[in-house]
Coordinates of C-alpha atoms in Angstrom, one line a residue:
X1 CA 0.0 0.0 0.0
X2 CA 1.0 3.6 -1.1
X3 CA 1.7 6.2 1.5
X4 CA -1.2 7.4 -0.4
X5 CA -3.4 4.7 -0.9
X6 CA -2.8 4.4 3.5
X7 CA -4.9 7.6 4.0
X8 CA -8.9 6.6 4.0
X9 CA -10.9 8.5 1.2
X10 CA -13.1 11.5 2.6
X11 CA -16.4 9.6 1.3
X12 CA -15.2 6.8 4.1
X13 CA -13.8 9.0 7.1
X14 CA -17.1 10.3 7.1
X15 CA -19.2 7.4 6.4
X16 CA -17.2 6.0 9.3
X17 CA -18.5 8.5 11.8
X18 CA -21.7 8.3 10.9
X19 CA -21.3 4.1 11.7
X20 CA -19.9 5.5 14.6
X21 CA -23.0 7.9 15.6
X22 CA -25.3 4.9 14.6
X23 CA -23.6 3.0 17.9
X24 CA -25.3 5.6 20.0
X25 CA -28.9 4.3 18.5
X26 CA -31.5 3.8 21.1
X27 CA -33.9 2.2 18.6
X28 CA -33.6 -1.8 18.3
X29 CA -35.3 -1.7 14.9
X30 CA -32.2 0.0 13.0
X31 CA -29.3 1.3 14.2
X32 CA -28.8 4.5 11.9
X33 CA -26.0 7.5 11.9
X34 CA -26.0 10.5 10.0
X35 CA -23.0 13.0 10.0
X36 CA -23.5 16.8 8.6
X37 CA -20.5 17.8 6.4
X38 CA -19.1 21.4 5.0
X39 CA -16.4 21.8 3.4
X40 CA -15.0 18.5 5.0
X41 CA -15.4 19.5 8.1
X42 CA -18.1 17.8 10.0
X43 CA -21.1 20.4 11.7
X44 CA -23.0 18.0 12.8
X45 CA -24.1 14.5 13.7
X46 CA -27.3 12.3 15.2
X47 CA -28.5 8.8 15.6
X48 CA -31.8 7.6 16.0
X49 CA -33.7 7.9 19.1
X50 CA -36.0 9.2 21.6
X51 CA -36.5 12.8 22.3
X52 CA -33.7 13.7 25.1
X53 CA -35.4 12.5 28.5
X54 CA -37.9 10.5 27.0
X55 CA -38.3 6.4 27.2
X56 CA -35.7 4.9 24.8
X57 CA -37.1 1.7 22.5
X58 CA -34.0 -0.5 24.1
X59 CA -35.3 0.4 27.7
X60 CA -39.1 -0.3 27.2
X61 CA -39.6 -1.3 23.4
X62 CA -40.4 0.4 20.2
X63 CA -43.9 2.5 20.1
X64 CA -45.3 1.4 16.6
X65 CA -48.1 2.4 14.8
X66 CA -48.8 2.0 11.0
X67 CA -45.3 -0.5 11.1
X68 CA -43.2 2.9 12.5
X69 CA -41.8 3.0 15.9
X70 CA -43.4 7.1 16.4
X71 CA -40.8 7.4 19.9
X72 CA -38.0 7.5 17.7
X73 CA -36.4 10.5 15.6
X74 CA -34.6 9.6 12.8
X75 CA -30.3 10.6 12.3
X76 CA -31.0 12.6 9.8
X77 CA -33.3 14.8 11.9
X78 CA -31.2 14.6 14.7
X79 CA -28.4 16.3 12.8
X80 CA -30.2 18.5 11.1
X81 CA -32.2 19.7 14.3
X82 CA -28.6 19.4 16.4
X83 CA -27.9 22.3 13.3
X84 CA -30.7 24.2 14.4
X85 CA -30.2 24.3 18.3
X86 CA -27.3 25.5 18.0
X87 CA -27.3 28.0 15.0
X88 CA -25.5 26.1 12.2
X89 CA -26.2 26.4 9.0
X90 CA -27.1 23.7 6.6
X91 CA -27.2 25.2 3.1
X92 CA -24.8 23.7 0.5
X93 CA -23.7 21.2 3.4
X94 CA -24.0 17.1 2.2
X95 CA -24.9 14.1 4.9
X96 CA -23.4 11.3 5.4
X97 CA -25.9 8.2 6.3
X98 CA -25.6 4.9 7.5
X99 CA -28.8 4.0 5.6
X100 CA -30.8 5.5 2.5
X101 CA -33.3 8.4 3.7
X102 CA -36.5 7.5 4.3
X103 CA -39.2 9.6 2.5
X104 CA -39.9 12.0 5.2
X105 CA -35.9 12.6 6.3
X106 CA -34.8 12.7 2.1
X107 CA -37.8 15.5 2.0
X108 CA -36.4 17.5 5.2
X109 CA -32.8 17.4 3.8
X110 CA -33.5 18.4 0.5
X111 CA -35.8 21.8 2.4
X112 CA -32.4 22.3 4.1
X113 CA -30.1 22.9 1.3
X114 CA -28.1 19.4 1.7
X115 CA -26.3 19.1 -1.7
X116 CA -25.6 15.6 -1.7
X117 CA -26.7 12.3 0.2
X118 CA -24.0 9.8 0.5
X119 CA -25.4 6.4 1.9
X120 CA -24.0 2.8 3.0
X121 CA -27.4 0.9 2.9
X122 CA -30.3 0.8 0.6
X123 CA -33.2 0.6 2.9
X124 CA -36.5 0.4 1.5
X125 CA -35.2 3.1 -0.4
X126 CA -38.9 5.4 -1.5
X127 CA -39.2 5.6 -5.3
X128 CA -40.7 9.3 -4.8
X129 CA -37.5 10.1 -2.4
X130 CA -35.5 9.0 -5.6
X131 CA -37.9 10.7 -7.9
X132 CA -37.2 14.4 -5.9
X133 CA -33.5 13.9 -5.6
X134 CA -33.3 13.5 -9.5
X135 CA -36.1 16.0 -10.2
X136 CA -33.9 18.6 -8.3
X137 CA -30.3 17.6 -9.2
X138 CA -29.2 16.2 -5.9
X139 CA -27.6 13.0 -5.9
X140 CA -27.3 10.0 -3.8
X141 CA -24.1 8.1 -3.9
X142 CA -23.4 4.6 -2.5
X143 CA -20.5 4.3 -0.4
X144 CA -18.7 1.4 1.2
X145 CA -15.8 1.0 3.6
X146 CA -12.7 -1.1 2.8
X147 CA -11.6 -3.2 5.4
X148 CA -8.2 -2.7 4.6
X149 CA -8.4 1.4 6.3
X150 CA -9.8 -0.3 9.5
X151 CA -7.9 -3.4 9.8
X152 CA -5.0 -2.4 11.1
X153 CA -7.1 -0.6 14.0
X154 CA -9.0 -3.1 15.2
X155 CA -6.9 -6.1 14.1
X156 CA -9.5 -7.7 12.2
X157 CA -11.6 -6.8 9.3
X158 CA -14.9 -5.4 9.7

């Protein structure tokens, strides 16, 4: 490996965080991170959960109606309301997400000014969610993680 090729790609450092964020989850029905990103520096990041002080899901179980757990916020909320607490702009910013946006979160992002969604997952990925990021020239870009950036860390591949 290249002194080069030993650095991890941008796309990854920050896909990583977000898989770090996800970690945090408090929902047992997907773990999911989101990380906030401007000019490769990161503004912001969330997982999903329970409003702060509320019941978590792993504490006393998911509150579902209609097939959606309702206690939980998603990441990409989370960061983008994380943004809003505390004054942070998210025009021309692009996220970083464990899992495709649903519907509702792809919809929120866009009304932010998120430029670009990268994602590690498809996950019941919303034909209309696609149809608005190509109807207003924002695109969504798979991303993996090589094993070979994180072996050496934690002396196994992930």
């Amino acid at each position: 490996m290249t002194e080069k090729d030993s650095r991890i790609p941008w796309d990854q450092y920050f896909m990583a965080q977000a898989l770090i964020l996800a970690l945090r989850s408090t929902c047992d029905r997907a773990k999911v991170g989101a990380t906030i990103v401007r000019d490769r520096r990161i503004i912001a990041g969330g997982y999903n959960g329970s409003v702060s002080g509320d019941e978590h899901c792993i504490d006393v179980g998911c509150y579902v109606v209609d097939g959606h757990c309702v206690r939980t916020i998603h990441a990409e909320m989370n960061a983008i309301l994380q943004c809003a607490k505390f004054g942070v702009a998210t025009s021309g910013a692009v996220v970083y997400v464990t899992h495709f946006p649903c519907l509702q979160c792809t919809k929120m992002l866009l009304q932010a000014g998120i430029t670009k969604i990268y994602y590690m997952k498809d996950y019941r990925n919303d034909p209309y969610a696609e149809k608005l990021l190509q109807n207003l020239g924002v695109e969504a870009q798979q991303v993996s993680l090589d094993p070979k950036y994180f072996a050496e860390l934690v002396g196994t591949d992930i």
